[in-house]
Backbone as numpy.savetxt, mean C-alpha at the origin, in Angstrom:
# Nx Ny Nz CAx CAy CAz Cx Cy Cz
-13.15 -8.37 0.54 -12.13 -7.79 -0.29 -10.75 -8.25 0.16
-10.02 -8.61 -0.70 -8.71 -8.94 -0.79 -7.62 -7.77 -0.23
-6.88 -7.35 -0.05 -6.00 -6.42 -0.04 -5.39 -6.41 -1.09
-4.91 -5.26 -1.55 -3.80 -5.24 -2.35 -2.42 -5.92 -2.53
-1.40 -6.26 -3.00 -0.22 -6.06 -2.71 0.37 -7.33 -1.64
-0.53 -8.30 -1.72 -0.42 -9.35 -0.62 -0.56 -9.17 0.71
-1.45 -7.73 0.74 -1.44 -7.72 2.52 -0.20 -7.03 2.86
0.60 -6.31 2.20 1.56 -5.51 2.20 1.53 -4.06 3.04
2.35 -3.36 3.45 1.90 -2.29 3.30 2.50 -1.46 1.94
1.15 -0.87 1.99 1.11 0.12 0.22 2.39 0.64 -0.12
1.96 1.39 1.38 3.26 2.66 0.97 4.91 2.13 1.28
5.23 0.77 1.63 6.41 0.14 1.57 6.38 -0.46 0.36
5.46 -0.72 -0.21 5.98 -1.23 -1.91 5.68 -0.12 -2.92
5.15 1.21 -2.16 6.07 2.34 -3.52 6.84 2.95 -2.99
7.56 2.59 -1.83 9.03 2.74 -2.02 9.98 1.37 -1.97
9.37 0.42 -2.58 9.75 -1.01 -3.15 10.25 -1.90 -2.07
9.87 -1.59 -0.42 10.38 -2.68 0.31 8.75 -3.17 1.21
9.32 -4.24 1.71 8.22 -5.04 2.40 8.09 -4.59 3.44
6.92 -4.04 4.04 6.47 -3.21 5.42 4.66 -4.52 5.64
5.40 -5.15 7.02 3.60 -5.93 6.89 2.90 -4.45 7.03
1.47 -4.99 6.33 0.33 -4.38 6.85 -0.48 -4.66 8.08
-0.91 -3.49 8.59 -1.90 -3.54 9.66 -3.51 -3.24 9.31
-3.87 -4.69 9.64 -5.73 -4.16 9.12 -6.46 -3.07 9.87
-5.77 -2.57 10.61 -6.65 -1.18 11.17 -6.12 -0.13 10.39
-5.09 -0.15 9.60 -4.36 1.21 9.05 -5.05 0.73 7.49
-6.16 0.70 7.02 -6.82 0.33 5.78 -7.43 1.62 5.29
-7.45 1.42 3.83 -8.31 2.74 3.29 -8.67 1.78 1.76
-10.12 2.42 1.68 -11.12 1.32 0.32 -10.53 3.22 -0.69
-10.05 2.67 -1.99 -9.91 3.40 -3.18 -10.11 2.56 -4.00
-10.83 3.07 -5.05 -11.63 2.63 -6.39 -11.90 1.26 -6.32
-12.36 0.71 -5.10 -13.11 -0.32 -4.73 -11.81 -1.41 -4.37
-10.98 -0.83 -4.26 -9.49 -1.68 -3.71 -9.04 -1.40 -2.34
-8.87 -2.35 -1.71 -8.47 -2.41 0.07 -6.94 -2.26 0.20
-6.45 -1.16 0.22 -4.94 -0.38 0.53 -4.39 -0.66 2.26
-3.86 -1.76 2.91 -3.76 -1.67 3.81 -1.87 -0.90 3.98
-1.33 0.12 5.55 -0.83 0.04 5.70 0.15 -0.17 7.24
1.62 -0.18 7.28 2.47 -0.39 8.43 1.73 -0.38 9.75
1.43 1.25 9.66 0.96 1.76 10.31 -0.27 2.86 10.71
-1.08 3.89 11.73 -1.46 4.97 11.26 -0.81 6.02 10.75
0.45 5.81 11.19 1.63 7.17 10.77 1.71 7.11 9.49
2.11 5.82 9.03 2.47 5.73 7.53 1.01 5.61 6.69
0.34 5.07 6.98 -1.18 5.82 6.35 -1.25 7.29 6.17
-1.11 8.21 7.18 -0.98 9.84 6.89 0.06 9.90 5.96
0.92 9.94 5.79 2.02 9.93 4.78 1.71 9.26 3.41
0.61 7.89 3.53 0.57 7.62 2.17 -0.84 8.63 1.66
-1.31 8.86 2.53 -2.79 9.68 2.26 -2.36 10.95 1.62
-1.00 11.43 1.81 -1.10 13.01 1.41 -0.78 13.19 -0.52
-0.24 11.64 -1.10 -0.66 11.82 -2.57 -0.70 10.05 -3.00
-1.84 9.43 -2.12 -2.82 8.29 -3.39 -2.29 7.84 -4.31
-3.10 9.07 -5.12 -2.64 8.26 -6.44 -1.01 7.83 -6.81
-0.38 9.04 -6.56 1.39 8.69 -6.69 1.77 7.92 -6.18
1.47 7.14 -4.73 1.89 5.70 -4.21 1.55 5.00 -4.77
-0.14 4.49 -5.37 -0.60 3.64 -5.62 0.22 3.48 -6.77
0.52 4.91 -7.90 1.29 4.56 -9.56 2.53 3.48 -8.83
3.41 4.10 -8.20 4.94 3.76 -7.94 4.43 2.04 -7.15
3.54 1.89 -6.26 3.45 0.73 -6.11 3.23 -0.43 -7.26
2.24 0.08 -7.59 1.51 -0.82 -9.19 2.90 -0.92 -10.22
3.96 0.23 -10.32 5.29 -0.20 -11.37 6.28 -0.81 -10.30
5.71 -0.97 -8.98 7.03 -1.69 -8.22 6.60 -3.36 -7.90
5.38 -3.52 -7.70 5.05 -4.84 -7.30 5.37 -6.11 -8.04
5.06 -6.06 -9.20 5.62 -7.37 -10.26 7.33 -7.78 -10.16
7.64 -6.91 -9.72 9.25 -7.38 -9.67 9.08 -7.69 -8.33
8.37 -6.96 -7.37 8.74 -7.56 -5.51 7.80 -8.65 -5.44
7.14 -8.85 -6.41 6.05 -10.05 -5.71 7.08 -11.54 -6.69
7.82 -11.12 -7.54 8.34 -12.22 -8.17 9.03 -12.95 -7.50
């Protein structure tokens, strides 16, 4: 599986900046590999999913351009 987001971390592109990802801070949702920063920022993106993943998915096409 690919990562999301270029290997990003998640929760730095729904709040629209570039955070590398760390492959130990990973979580599999709806068969998609969410890597992030950190474990800290994993707890923080874990406490609402889906709302990162929305704000990432309307933020990425403009940060990946």
């Amino acid at each position: 599986y690919a990562p999301q987001y270029g290997g990003y971390c998640a929760y730095g592109i729904s709040v629209g900046k570039f955070f590398d990802g760390d492959p130990m801070a990973w979580k599999m949702v709806d068969g998609k590999v969410y890597v992030n920063l950190n474990q800290d920022i994993a707890k923080t993106w874990s406490e609402d999913i889906p709302g990162h993943i929305a704000k990432a998915d309307r933020n990425w096409p403009d940060l990946s351009a």
